[in-house]
XYZ file of C-alpha atoms in Angstrom:
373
model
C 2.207 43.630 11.838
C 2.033 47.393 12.239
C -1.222 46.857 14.840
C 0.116 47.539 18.705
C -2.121 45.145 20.215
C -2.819 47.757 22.866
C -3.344 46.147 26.470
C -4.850 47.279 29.816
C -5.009 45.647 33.644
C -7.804 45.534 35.922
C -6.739 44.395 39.451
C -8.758 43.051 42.435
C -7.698 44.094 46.128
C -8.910 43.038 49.426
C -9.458 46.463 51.727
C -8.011 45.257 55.203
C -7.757 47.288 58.394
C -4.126 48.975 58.392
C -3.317 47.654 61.550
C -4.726 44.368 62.271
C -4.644 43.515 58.220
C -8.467 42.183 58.773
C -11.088 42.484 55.688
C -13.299 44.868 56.006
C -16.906 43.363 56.191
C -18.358 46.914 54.559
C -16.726 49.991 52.465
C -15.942 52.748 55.457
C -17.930 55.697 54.993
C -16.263 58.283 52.526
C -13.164 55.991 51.363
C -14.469 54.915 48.243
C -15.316 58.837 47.461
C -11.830 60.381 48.240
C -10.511 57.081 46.029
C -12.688 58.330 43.309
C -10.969 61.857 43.657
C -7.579 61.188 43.507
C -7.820 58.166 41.359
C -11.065 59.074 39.070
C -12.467 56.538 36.637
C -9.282 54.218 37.583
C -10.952 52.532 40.661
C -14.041 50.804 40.977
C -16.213 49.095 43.382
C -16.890 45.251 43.497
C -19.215 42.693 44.439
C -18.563 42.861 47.946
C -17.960 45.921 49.972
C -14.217 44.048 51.069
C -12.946 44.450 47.645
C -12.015 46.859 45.259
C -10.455 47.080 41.585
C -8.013 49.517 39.976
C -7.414 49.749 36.019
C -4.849 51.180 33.817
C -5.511 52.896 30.994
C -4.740 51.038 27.693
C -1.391 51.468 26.997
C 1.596 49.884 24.189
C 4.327 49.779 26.508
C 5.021 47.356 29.614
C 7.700 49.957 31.181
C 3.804 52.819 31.135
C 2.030 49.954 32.566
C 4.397 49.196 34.822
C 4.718 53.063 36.283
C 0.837 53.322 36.260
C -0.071 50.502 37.694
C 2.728 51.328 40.680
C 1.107 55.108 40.848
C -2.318 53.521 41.197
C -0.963 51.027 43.345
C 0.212 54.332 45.575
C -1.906 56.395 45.477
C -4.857 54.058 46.175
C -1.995 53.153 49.521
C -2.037 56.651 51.133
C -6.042 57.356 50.556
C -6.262 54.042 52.884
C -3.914 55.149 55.443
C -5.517 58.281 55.417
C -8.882 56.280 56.487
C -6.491 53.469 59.052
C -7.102 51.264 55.831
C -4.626 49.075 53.575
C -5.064 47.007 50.081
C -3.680 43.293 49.860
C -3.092 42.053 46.408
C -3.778 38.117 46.730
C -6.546 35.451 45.099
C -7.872 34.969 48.921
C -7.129 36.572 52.031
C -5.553 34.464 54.321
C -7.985 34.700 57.609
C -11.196 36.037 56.119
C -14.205 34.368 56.535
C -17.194 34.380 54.015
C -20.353 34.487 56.735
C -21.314 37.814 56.946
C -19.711 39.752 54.340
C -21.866 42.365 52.638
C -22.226 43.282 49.083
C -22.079 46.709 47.426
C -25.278 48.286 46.657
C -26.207 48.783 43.063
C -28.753 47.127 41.047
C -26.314 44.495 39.127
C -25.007 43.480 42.395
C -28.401 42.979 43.944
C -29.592 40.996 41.308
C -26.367 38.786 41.361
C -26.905 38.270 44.740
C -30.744 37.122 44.446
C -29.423 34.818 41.504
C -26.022 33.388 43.148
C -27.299 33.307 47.035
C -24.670 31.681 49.018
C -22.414 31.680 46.271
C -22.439 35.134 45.847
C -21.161 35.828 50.035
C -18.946 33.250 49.195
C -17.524 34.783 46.465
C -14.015 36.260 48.510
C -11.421 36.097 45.978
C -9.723 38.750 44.059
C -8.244 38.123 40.565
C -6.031 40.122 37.661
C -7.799 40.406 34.030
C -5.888 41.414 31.262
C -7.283 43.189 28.543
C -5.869 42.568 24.722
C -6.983 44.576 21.800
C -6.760 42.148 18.442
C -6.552 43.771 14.711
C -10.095 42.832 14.286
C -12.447 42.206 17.088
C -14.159 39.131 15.340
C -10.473 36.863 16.147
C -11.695 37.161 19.456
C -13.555 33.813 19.576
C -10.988 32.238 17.632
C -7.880 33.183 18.919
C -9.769 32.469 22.455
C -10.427 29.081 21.324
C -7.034 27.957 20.208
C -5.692 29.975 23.188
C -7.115 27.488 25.757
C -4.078 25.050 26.193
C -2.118 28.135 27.858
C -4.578 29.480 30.425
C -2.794 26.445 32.873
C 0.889 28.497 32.484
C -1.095 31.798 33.379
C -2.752 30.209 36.572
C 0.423 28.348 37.505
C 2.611 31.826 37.592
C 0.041 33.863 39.314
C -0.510 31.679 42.370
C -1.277 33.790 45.322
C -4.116 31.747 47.349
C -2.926 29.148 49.236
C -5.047 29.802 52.368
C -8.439 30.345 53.015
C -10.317 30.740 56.053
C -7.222 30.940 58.397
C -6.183 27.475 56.717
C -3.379 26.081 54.834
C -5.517 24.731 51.524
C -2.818 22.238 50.601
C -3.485 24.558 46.826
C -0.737 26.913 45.892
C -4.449 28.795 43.809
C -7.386 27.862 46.061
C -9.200 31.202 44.402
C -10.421 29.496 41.299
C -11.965 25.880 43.244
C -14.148 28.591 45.210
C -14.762 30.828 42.086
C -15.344 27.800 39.991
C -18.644 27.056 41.795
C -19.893 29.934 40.228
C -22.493 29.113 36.565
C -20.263 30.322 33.375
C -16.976 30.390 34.929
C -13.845 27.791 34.112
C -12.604 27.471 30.695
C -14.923 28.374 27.388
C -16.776 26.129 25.536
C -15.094 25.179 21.868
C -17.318 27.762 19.985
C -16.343 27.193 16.594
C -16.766 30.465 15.398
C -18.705 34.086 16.249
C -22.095 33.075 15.048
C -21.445 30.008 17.622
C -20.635 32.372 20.242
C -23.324 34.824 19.669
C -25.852 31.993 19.764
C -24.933 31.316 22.876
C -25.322 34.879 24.222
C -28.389 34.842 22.515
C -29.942 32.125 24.068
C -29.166 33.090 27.661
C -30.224 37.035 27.207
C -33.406 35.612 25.451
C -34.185 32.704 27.982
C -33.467 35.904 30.978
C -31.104 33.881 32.274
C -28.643 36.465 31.887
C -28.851 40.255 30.923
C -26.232 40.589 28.657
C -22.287 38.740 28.031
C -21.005 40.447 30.897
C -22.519 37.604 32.826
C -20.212 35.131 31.356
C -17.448 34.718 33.791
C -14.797 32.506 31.749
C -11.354 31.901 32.571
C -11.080 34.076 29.280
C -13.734 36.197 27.193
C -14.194 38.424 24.918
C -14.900 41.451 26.516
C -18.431 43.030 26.443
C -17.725 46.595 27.174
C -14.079 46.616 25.143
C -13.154 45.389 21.933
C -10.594 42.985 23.806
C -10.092 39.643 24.202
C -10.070 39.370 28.599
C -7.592 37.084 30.334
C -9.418 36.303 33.662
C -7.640 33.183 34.853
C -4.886 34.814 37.389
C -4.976 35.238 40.831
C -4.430 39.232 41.861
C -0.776 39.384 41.662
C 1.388 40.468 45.374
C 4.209 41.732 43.585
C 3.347 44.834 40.943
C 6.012 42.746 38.627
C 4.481 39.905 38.271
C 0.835 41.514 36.972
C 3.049 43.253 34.603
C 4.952 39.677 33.609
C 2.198 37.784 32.634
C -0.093 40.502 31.272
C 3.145 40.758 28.470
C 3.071 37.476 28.017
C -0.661 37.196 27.648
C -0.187 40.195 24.767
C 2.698 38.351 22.862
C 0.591 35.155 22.893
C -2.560 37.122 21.263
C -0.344 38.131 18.645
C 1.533 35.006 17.949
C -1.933 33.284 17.589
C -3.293 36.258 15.438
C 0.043 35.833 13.177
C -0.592 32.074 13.198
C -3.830 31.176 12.203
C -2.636 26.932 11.698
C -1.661 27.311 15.685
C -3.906 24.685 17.621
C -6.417 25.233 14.554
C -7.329 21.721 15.214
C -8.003 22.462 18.897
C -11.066 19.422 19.962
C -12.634 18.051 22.913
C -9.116 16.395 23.733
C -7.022 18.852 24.148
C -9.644 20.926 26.298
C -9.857 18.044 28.121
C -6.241 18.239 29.047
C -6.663 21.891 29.273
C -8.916 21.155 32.668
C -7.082 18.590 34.070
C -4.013 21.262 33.081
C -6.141 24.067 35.207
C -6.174 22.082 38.312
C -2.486 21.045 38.392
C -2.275 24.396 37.967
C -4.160 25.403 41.264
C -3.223 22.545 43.497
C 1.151 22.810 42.369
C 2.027 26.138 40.780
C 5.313 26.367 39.563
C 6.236 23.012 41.057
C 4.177 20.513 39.366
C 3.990 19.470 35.381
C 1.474 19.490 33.077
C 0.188 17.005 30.906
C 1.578 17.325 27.424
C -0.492 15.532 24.934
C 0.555 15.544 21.831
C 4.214 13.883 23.319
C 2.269 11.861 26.219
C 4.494 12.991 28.561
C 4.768 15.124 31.905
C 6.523 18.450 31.577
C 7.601 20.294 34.146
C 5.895 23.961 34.843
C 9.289 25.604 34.537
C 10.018 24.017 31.317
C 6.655 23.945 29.737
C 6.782 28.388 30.451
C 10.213 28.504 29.331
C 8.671 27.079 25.761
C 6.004 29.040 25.865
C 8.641 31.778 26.324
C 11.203 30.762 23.652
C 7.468 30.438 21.221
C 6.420 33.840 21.463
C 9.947 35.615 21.758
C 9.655 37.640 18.553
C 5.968 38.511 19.162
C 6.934 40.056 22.821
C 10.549 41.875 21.098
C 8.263 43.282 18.592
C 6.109 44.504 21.094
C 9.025 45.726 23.425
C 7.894 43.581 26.182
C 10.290 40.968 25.962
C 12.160 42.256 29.070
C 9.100 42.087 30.822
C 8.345 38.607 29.734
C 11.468 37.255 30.589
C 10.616 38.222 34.001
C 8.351 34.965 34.373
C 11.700 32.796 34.204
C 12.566 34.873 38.080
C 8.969 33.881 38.932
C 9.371 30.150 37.829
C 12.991 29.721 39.443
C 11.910 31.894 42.611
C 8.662 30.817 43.716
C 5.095 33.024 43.323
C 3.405 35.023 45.802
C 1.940 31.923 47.079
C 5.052 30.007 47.644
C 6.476 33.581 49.848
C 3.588 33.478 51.691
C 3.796 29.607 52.914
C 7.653 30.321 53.255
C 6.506 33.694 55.582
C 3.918 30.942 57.917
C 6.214 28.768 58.445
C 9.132 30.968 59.345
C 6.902 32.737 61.723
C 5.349 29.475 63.228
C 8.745 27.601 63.754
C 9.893 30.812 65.338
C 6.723 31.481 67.502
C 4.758 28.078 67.606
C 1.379 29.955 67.023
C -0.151 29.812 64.073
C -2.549 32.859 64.590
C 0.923 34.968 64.495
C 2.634 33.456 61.712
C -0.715 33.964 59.648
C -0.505 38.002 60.861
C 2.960 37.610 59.133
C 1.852 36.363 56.174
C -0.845 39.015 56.107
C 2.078 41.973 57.036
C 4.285 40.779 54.123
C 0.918 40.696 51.629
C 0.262 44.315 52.477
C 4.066 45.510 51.926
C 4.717 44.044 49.331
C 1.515 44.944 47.765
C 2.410 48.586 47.674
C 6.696 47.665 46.994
């Protein structure tokens, strides 16, 4: 197909104090303008003051998105030291606590925050959305429907939130269990077609229950301000590589669905059952669990069930010269996620020092390096 299925990525940071690697509870005074000067249009604020996201511009080539989103990634690094700041690139910051955090001032924020209440303060995670453009926005519902057995690999691979609150979680993702309590997030309804969709919009905007679609908070979307189907599902990827990984993956997938309109066409309450129970394996094992497969009725292996998903959409990423990049998931699978460094970082540090307050300092040292790597 001669469409390039152009892409983009949005990523969520945590802004930490450059020495101590603490969240920042509000946005310093003047940071967020000299971002906006040397990084424009490409960094926004969030929710809360502690976070902030950087976006590419859409591009057709992994190896651009790759050197932009390292730039950014730069860039954004020396306007923070310039201010005693840093970034960390992880679905929850190891130490930070909830109570007291303060949210950005702007009139969708405020009204979030009178609708969500504690929800809203508790809201300190930081994910990686992926942005496809399809031949014809009006797949979007479809292709996001028969998409939803696969949203399990992208959590698995992204894992970067297995503490919270200064505390091991026992979750290699703990980011989605607090995002999930959240209205309209986790996977999408089975909308069986556009006109199903839109009635569903519909009814919310009309009911003022929400303003508009951009209130829908799926694991996946279609995109209100972009003509793009949005992966939302991953944690905020450590290691630049790995945002770059599964965001190629996510764009062969779209096209391999668009090419194959019989793929999951059948999709029912079934398999998005197993898609859930899929999601959590996902969160509480990463890479090291299986999921449930259920047309064989069988456990497979994380490792295996990517490597098919993989060897399934290898022409789609080699005719979208990004099969390099998604071959890069098979290092991630074999050599553990950003979540599985950091527990290896703790507990080097605490069987060295016997103190876990240090060894979770380590783990927030390595998160900012390797960040910015």
């Amino acid at each position: 197909m001669s469409h390039d299925y152009r892409f983009g990525l949005e990523e969520e940071f945590f802004v930490v104090d450059a020495a101590t690697k603490a969240v920042q509870r509000r946005m310093p005074s003047g940071f967020f303008d000299h971002l906006k000067e040397k990084l424009g249009d490409a960094v926004t604020v969030e929710l809360l003051q502690s976070q902030l996201e950087i976006a590419t511009n859409p591009a057709t080539s992994s190896g651009v998105a790759l050197d932009e989103l390292r730039d950014l990634r730069g860039r954004a690094g020396d306007v923070a030291a310039e201010h005693g700041l840093a970034f960390i690139a992880s679905g929850t910051h190891p130490t930070a606590t909830w109570q007291g955090m303060r949210h950005t001032a702007a009139n969708r924020y405020d009204g979030m925050m009178h609708d969500l209440q504690m929800l809203g303060e508790r809201n300190m995670v930081c994910g990686l959305h992926v942005h496809v453009e399809l031949p014809d926005p009006d797949q979007r519902v479809n292709v996001m429907r028969r998409i939803l057995p696969y949203i399990p690999h992208f959590i698995a691979l992204a894992t970067s939130s297995p503490f919270w609150g200064s505390r091991q979680t026992g979750l290699m993702g703990y980011r989605l269990a607090a995002y999930d309590e959240l209205p309209r997030t986790g996977l999408p309804e089975l909308f069986e077609d556009n006109a199903a969709y839109e009635a569903y919009v519909d009814a919310l905007v009309s009911a003022r229950a929400i303003s508009d679609s951009s209130y829908v908070w799926w694991a996946i979307r279609p995109s209100s301000k972009h003509p793009t189907l949005e992966l939302r599902a991953p944690d905020s990827c450590t290691r630049v590589e790995d945002a770059i990984a599964i965001a190629a993956l996510y764009r062969a997938l779209v096209r391999h669905l668009v090419r194959n309109p019989s793929h999951n066409a059948g999709i029912g309450t079934v398999d998005r059952a197993i898609a859930n129970e899929n999601k959590w394996r996902a969160q509480r094992y990463g890479i090291h669990g299986s999921f449930v497969d259920l047309a064989g009725r069988r456990a497979v292996a994380v490792p295996d069930a990517v490597e098919e998903l993989i060897s399934m959409v290898a022409d789609d990423a080699d005719a979208l010269g990004a099969l390099d990049a998604v071959k890069h998931l098979r290092t991630i699978a074999s050599g553990g996620t950003s979540a599985d460094m950091q527990i290896a970082v703790f507990q080097e540090a605490h069987h060295r020092t016997g103190n876990r307050g240090e060894a979770l300092d380590a783990v927030k040292t390595w998160l900012a390096q390797a960040t910015l790597q």
